[in-house]
JSON list of C-alpha atoms in Angstrom, two decimals:
[
{"chain": "A", "resi": 22, "resn": "UNK", "atom": "CA", "xyz": [126.94, 55.44, 53.37]},
{"chain": "A", "resi": 23, "resn": "UNK", "atom": "CA", "xyz": [129.26, 58.56, 53.91]},
{"chain": "A", "resi": 24, "resn": "UNK", "atom": "CA", "xyz": [127.06, 60.77, 51.40]},
{"chain": "A", "resi": 25, "resn": "UNK", "atom": "CA", "xyz": [124.03, 59.63, 53.55]},
{"chain": "A", "resi": 26, "resn": "UNK", "atom": "CA", "xyz": [126.01, 60.45, 56.95]},
{"chain": "A", "resi": 27, "resn": "UNK", "atom": "CA", "xyz": [127.17, 63.73, 55.14]},
{"chain": "A", "resi": 28, "resn": "UNK", "atom": "CA", "xyz": [123.33, 64.42, 54.10]},
{"chain": "A", "resi": 29, "resn": "UNK", "atom": "CA", "xyz": [121.92, 63.79, 57.79]},
{"chain": "A", "resi": 30, "resn": "UNK", "atom": "CA", "xyz": [124.67, 65.91, 59.36]},
{"chain": "A", "resi": 31, "resn": "UNK", "atom": "CA", "xyz": [124.35, 69.03, 56.98]},
{"chain": "A", "resi": 32, "resn": "UNK", "atom": "CA", "xyz": [120.55, 68.36, 57.77]},
{"chain": "A", "resi": 33, "resn": "UNK", "atom": "CA", "xyz": [121.07, 68.51, 61.25]},
{"chain": "A", "resi": 34, "resn": "UNK", "atom": "CA", "xyz": [123.20, 71.52, 61.37]},
{"chain": "A", "resi": 35, "resn": "UNK", "atom": "CA", "xyz": [120.50, 73.31, 59.07]},
{"chain": "A", "resi": 36, "resn": "UNK", "atom": "CA", "xyz": [117.77, 72.23, 61.77]},
{"chain": "A", "resi": 37, "resn": "UNK", "atom": "CA", "xyz": [120.18, 73.58, 64.62]},
{"chain": "A", "resi": 38, "resn": "UNK", "atom": "CA", "xyz": [120.09, 76.72, 62.71]},
{"chain": "A", "resi": 39, "resn": "UNK", "atom": "CA", "xyz": [116.22, 77.02, 61.88]},
{"chain": "A", "resi": 40, "resn": "UNK", "atom": "CA", "xyz": [115.91, 76.16, 66.32]},
{"chain": "A", "resi": 41, "resn": "UNK", "atom": "CA", "xyz": [118.64, 78.80, 66.75]},
{"chain": "A", "resi": 42, "resn": "UNK", "atom": "CA", "xyz": [116.44, 81.51, 64.72]},
{"chain": "A", "resi": 43, "resn": "UNK", "atom": "CA", "xyz": [113.43, 80.38, 65.88]},
{"chain": "A", "resi": 44, "resn": "UNK", "atom": "CA", "xyz": [114.79, 80.79, 69.88]},
{"chain": "A", "resi": 45, "resn": "UNK", "atom": "CA", "xyz": [116.23, 84.21, 68.91]},
{"chain": "A", "resi": 46, "resn": "UNK", "atom": "CA", "xyz": [112.44, 85.10, 67.67]},
{"chain": "A", "resi": 47, "resn": "UNK", "atom": "CA", "xyz": [111.03, 84.33, 70.74]},
{"chain": "A", "resi": 48, "resn": "UNK", "atom": "CA", "xyz": [113.64, 85.88, 72.89]},
{"chain": "A", "resi": 49, "resn": "UNK", "atom": "CA", "xyz": [112.62, 89.47, 71.32]},
{"chain": "A", "resi": 50, "resn": "UNK", "atom": "CA", "xyz": [109.40, 88.70, 71.53]},
{"chain": "A", "resi": 51, "resn": "UNK", "atom": "CA", "xyz": [109.23, 87.70, 75.16]},
{"chain": "A", "resi": 52, "resn": "UNK", "atom": "CA", "xyz": [111.27, 91.05, 75.67]},
{"chain": "A", "resi": 53, "resn": "UNK", "atom": "CA", "xyz": [108.39, 93.07, 73.84]},
{"chain": "A", "resi": 54, "resn": "UNK", "atom": "CA", "xyz": [105.85, 91.22, 75.84]},
{"chain": "A", "resi": 55, "resn": "UNK", "atom": "CA", "xyz": [107.38, 92.32, 79.54]},
{"chain": "A", "resi": 56, "resn": "UNK", "atom": "CA", "xyz": [107.59, 95.81, 79.12]},
{"chain": "A", "resi": 57, "resn": "UNK", "atom": "CA", "xyz": [103.99, 96.04, 77.25]},
{"chain": "A", "resi": 58, "resn": "UNK", "atom": "CA", "xyz": [102.67, 94.20, 80.28]},
{"chain": "A", "resi": 59, "resn": "UNK", "atom": "CA", "xyz": [104.06, 96.32, 82.37]},
{"chain": "A", "resi": 60, "resn": "UNK", "atom": "CA", "xyz": [102.33, 99.30, 81.03]},
{"chain": "A", "resi": 61, "resn": "UNK", "atom": "CA", "xyz": [99.21, 97.72, 80.97]},
{"chain": "A", "resi": 62, "resn": "UNK", "atom": "CA", "xyz": [99.25, 96.79, 84.38]},
{"chain": "A", "resi": 63, "resn": "UNK", "atom": "CA", "xyz": [100.08, 100.53, 85.24]},
{"chain": "A", "resi": 64, "resn": "UNK", "atom": "CA", "xyz": [97.35, 101.95, 82.95]},
{"chain": "A", "resi": 65, "resn": "UNK", "atom": "CA", "xyz": [94.84, 99.50, 84.47]},
{"chain": "A", "resi": 66, "resn": "UNK", "atom": "CA", "xyz": [95.53, 101.03, 88.18]},
{"chain": "A", "resi": 67, "resn": "UNK", "atom": "CA", "xyz": [95.57, 104.18, 87.51]},
{"chain": "A", "resi": 68, "resn": "UNK", "atom": "CA", "xyz": [91.88, 103.83, 85.67]},
{"chain": "A", "resi": 69, "resn": "UNK", "atom": "CA", "xyz": [90.68, 101.27, 88.24]},
{"chain": "A", "resi": 70, "resn": "UNK", "atom": "CA", "xyz": [92.33, 103.64, 91.43]},
{"chain": "A", "resi": 71, "resn": "UNK", "atom": "CA", "xyz": [91.59, 106.57, 90.02]},
{"chain": "A", "resi": 72, "resn": "UNK", "atom": "CA", "xyz": [94.53, 108.47, 91.86]},
{"chain": "A", "resi": 73, "resn": "UNK", "atom": "CA", "xyz": [94.50, 111.93, 92.51]},
{"chain": "A", "resi": 74, "resn": "UNK", "atom": "CA", "xyz": [97.76, 113.68, 91.62]},
{"chain": "A", "resi": 75, "resn": "UNK", "atom": "CA", "xyz": [96.62, 116.88, 93.29]},
{"chain": "A", "resi": 76, "resn": "UNK", "atom": "CA", "xyz": [99.04, 119.01, 95.50]},
{"chain": "A", "resi": 77, "resn": "UNK", "atom": "CA", "xyz": [101.70, 116.70, 95.46]},
{"chain": "A", "resi": 78, "resn": "UNK", "atom": "CA", "xyz": [104.16, 118.94, 93.55]},
{"chain": "A", "resi": 79, "resn": "UNK", "atom": "CA", "xyz": [105.30, 122.79, 94.35]},
{"chain": "A", "resi": 80, "resn": "UNK", "atom": "CA", "xyz": [107.51, 124.64, 92.53]},
{"chain": "A", "resi": 81, "resn": "UNK", "atom": "CA", "xyz": [107.75, 128.01, 94.23]},
{"chain": "A", "resi": 82, "resn": "UNK", "atom": "CA", "xyz": [108.81, 129.11, 97.72]},
{"chain": "A", "resi": 83, "resn": "UNK", "atom": "CA", "xyz": [105.28, 129.72, 99.66]},
{"chain": "A", "resi": 84, "resn": "UNK", "atom": "CA", "xyz": [104.49, 130.76, 103.05]},
{"chain": "A", "resi": 85, "resn": "UNK", "atom": "CA", "xyz": [101.80, 128.58, 104.84]},
{"chain": "A", "resi": 86, "resn": "UNK", "atom": "CA", "xyz": [99.66, 130.25, 107.81]},
{"chain": "A", "resi": 87, "resn": "UNK", "atom": "CA", "xyz": [96.91, 128.42, 110.04]},
{"chain": "A", "resi": 88, "resn": "UNK", "atom": "CA", "xyz": [94.05, 130.11, 111.62]},
{"chain": "A", "resi": 89, "resn": "UNK", "atom": "CA", "xyz": [91.86, 128.33, 114.05]},
{"chain": "A", "resi": 90, "resn": "UNK", "atom": "CA", "xyz": [88.18, 129.68, 113.72]},
{"chain": "A", "resi": 91, "resn": "UNK", "atom": "CA", "xyz": [86.80, 127.40, 116.50]},
{"chain": "A", "resi": 92, "resn": "UNK", "atom": "CA", "xyz": [82.95, 127.62, 115.24]},
{"chain": "A", "resi": 93, "resn": "UNK", "atom": "CA", "xyz": [80.24, 125.69, 115.79]},
{"chain": "A", "resi": 94, "resn": "UNK", "atom": "CA", "xyz": [77.21, 125.82, 112.67]},
{"chain": "A", "resi": 95, "resn": "UNK", "atom": "CA", "xyz": [73.61, 124.85, 114.17]},
{"chain": "A", "resi": 96, "resn": "UNK", "atom": "CA", "xyz": [72.07, 125.70, 111.02]},
{"chain": "A", "resi": 97, "resn": "UNK", "atom": "CA", "xyz": [72.75, 127.31, 107.87]},
{"chain": "A", "resi": 98, "resn": "UNK", "atom": "CA", "xyz": [75.11, 130.19, 108.30]},
{"chain": "A", "resi": 99, "resn": "UNK", "atom": "CA", "xyz": [77.45, 132.51, 106.42]},
{"chain": "A", "resi": 100, "resn": "UNK", "atom": "CA", "xyz": [80.92, 132.94, 108.65]},
{"chain": "A", "resi": 101, "resn": "UNK", "atom": "CA", "xyz": [82.88, 135.59, 107.06]},
{"chain": "A", "resi": 102, "resn": "UNK", "atom": "CA", "xyz": [86.56, 134.69, 107.65]},
{"chain": "A", "resi": 103, "resn": "UNK", "atom": "CA", "xyz": [89.18, 137.68, 108.28]},
{"chain": "A", "resi": 104, "resn": "UNK", "atom": "CA", "xyz": [92.60, 136.58, 107.32]},
{"chain": "A", "resi": 105, "resn": "UNK", "atom": "CA", "xyz": [94.99, 137.27, 109.93]},
{"chain": "A", "resi": 106, "resn": "UNK", "atom": "CA", "xyz": [97.99, 137.59, 107.31]},
{"chain": "A", "resi": 107, "resn": "UNK", "atom": "CA", "xyz": [97.11, 139.40, 104.82]},
{"chain": "A", "resi": 108, "resn": "UNK", "atom": "CA", "xyz": [98.16, 138.37, 100.96]},
{"chain": "A", "resi": 109, "resn": "UNK", "atom": "CA", "xyz": [97.44, 136.47, 98.14]},
{"chain": "A", "resi": 110, "resn": "UNK", "atom": "CA", "xyz": [95.13, 133.35, 99.08]},
{"chain": "A", "resi": 111, "resn": "UNK", "atom": "CA", "xyz": [96.45, 130.37, 96.50]},
{"chain": "A", "resi": 112, "resn": "UNK", "atom": "CA", "xyz": [95.27, 127.92, 98.35]},
{"chain": "A", "resi": 113, "resn": "UNK", "atom": "CA", "xyz": [93.31, 126.43, 101.72]},
{"chain": "A", "resi": 114, "resn": "UNK", "atom": "CA", "xyz": [92.75, 123.48, 103.91]},
{"chain": "A", "resi": 115, "resn": "UNK", "atom": "CA", "xyz": [89.65, 123.00, 106.19]},
{"chain": "A", "resi": 116, "resn": "UNK", "atom": "CA", "xyz": [88.89, 120.59, 108.72]},
{"chain": "A", "resi": 117, "resn": "UNK", "atom": "CA", "xyz": [85.34, 119.55, 110.84]},
{"chain": "A", "resi": 118, "resn": "UNK", "atom": "CA", "xyz": [82.86, 117.14, 111.18]},
{"chain": "A", "resi": 119, "resn": "UNK", "atom": "CA", "xyz": [79.40, 116.68, 110.45]},
{"chain": "A", "resi": 120, "resn": "UNK", "atom": "CA", "xyz": [76.75, 115.34, 113.26]},
{"chain": "A", "resi": 121, "resn": "UNK", "atom": "CA", "xyz": [73.55, 113.33, 112.50]},
{"chain": "A", "resi": 122, "resn": "UNK", "atom": "CA", "xyz": [72.15, 113.62, 109.15]},
{"chain": "A", "resi": 123, "resn": "UNK", "atom": "CA", "xyz": [73.65, 117.07, 109.15]},
{"chain": "A", "resi": 124, "resn": "UNK", "atom": "CA", "xyz": [74.89, 118.61, 105.35]},
{"chain": "A", "resi": 125, "resn": "UNK", "atom": "CA", "xyz": [77.70, 121.14, 104.33]},
{"chain": "A", "resi": 126, "resn": "UNK", "atom": "CA", "xyz": [79.06, 123.17, 101.71]},
{"chain": "A", "resi": 127, "resn": "UNK", "atom": "CA", "xyz": [81.63, 125.49, 101.84]},
{"chain": "A", "resi": 128, "resn": "UNK", "atom": "CA", "xyz": [81.95, 128.46, 98.99]},
{"chain": "A", "resi": 129, "resn": "UNK", "atom": "CA", "xyz": [84.71, 130.69, 98.78]},
{"chain": "A", "resi": 130, "resn": "UNK", "atom": "CA", "xyz": [83.45, 134.07, 97.24]},
{"chain": "A", "resi": 131, "resn": "UNK", "atom": "CA", "xyz": [85.93, 136.96, 95.84]},
{"chain": "A", "resi": 132, "resn": "UNK", "atom": "CA", "xyz": [85.17, 139.48, 93.25]},
{"chain": "A", "resi": 133, "resn": "UNK", "atom": "CA", "xyz": [81.32, 138.78, 93.11]},
{"chain": "A", "resi": 134, "resn": "UNK", "atom": "CA", "xyz": [82.22, 135.12, 91.72]},
{"chain": "A", "resi": 135, "resn": "UNK", "atom": "CA", "xyz": [81.46, 132.01, 94.19]},
{"chain": "A", "resi": 136, "resn": "UNK", "atom": "CA", "xyz": [83.04, 129.00, 94.12]},
{"chain": "A", "resi": 137, "resn": "UNK", "atom": "CA", "xyz": [81.90, 125.29, 95.83]},
{"chain": "A", "resi": 138, "resn": "UNK", "atom": "CA", "xyz": [85.18, 123.98, 97.12]},
{"chain": "A", "resi": 139, "resn": "UNK", "atom": "CA", "xyz": [83.29, 121.52, 99.25]},
{"chain": "A", "resi": 140, "resn": "UNK", "atom": "CA", "xyz": [80.27, 119.52, 99.27]},
{"chain": "A", "resi": 141, "resn": "UNK", "atom": "CA", "xyz": [78.99, 116.71, 102.06]},
{"chain": "A", "resi": 142, "resn": "UNK", "atom": "CA", "xyz": [76.72, 115.51, 99.68]},
{"chain": "A", "resi": 143, "resn": "UNK", "atom": "CA", "xyz": [79.49, 114.45, 97.64]},
{"chain": "A", "resi": 144, "resn": "UNK", "atom": "CA", "xyz": [81.52, 112.49, 99.73]},
{"chain": "A", "resi": 145, "resn": "UNK", "atom": "CA", "xyz": [78.37, 110.20, 99.84]},
{"chain": "A", "resi": 146, "resn": "UNK", "atom": "CA", "xyz": [78.54, 109.46, 95.82]},
{"chain": "A", "resi": 147, "resn": "UNK", "atom": "CA", "xyz": [79.70, 106.85, 94.66]},
{"chain": "A", "resi": 148, "resn": "UNK", "atom": "CA", "xyz": [83.33, 106.99, 92.56]},
{"chain": "A", "resi": 149, "resn": "UNK", "atom": "CA", "xyz": [84.73, 110.31, 94.39]},
{"chain": "A", "resi": 150, "resn": "UNK", "atom": "CA", "xyz": [88.27, 109.63, 94.28]},
{"chain": "A", "resi": 151, "resn": "UNK", "atom": "CA", "xyz": [89.49, 112.71, 96.78]},
{"chain": "A", "resi": 152, "resn": "UNK", "atom": "CA", "xyz": [88.42, 116.03, 97.19]},
{"chain": "A", "resi": 153, "resn": "UNK", "atom": "CA", "xyz": [90.17, 118.24, 94.55]},
{"chain": "A", "resi": 154, "resn": "UNK", "atom": "CA", "xyz": [88.26, 121.99, 95.55]},
{"chain": "A", "resi": 155, "resn": "UNK", "atom": "CA", "xyz": [85.18, 120.96, 93.43]},
{"chain": "A", "resi": 156, "resn": "UNK", "atom": "CA", "xyz": [85.98, 123.82, 91.63]},
{"chain": "A", "resi": 157, "resn": "UNK", "atom": "CA", "xyz": [86.34, 122.71, 88.07]},
{"chain": "A", "resi": 158, "resn": "UNK", "atom": "CA", "xyz": [84.28, 125.53, 86.71]},
{"chain": "A", "resi": 159, "resn": "UNK", "atom": "CA", "xyz": [83.42, 128.92, 87.81]},
{"chain": "A", "resi": 160, "resn": "UNK", "atom": "CA", "xyz": [79.98, 130.11, 88.13]},
{"chain": "A", "resi": 161, "resn": "UNK", "atom": "CA", "xyz": [78.37, 133.07, 89.57]},
{"chain": "A", "resi": 162, "resn": "UNK", "atom": "CA", "xyz": [75.89, 132.75, 92.29]},
{"chain": "A", "resi": 163, "resn": "UNK", "atom": "CA", "xyz": [73.46, 135.26, 93.60]},
{"chain": "A", "resi": 164, "resn": "UNK", "atom": "CA", "xyz": [71.45, 135.08, 96.58]}
]
C-alpha cells in the first residue's frame, strides 16, 4: 500500500509540475497577445480613420501675419495678393464660403510655376481626409 501511495504522490507531483509549466506558457502567451492586439487596433485606426499629421509640429521660430482681403468673386477671376509683410512665404491659410452651385480653385503662382492649393470639387469626393494643400506634385501651367 505504501508503495502505491508513494507512486501516486510522485505522479501527482509530476502532474502539478506539468500544470505549472503550461500555465507559465499561457501567461507568457497572454503577455504577447495583449500588445499585439493593441498594435493591430492602432494600425487599424490609422488605416480606417486616415489621420492627417500635417502641420502639427513646428521646430523653428516663425512669425505669422494676418491679411484680410474681403473680396467677393462672382465669376472666374484672378486676384493678385500683395503681401503687407515682405519675406519668405512658407505657408498660408485661407477661409471663405461658396454659395449655391459655385466652385473654387486657388492657385499659388511663383517663378513661372503654378500650384493648385485648393479645389472645391475635391471636397465633394469621398475619402478626402483633410486639405493638405493639394500641392503634392509640381506642375507648370500656361494660360
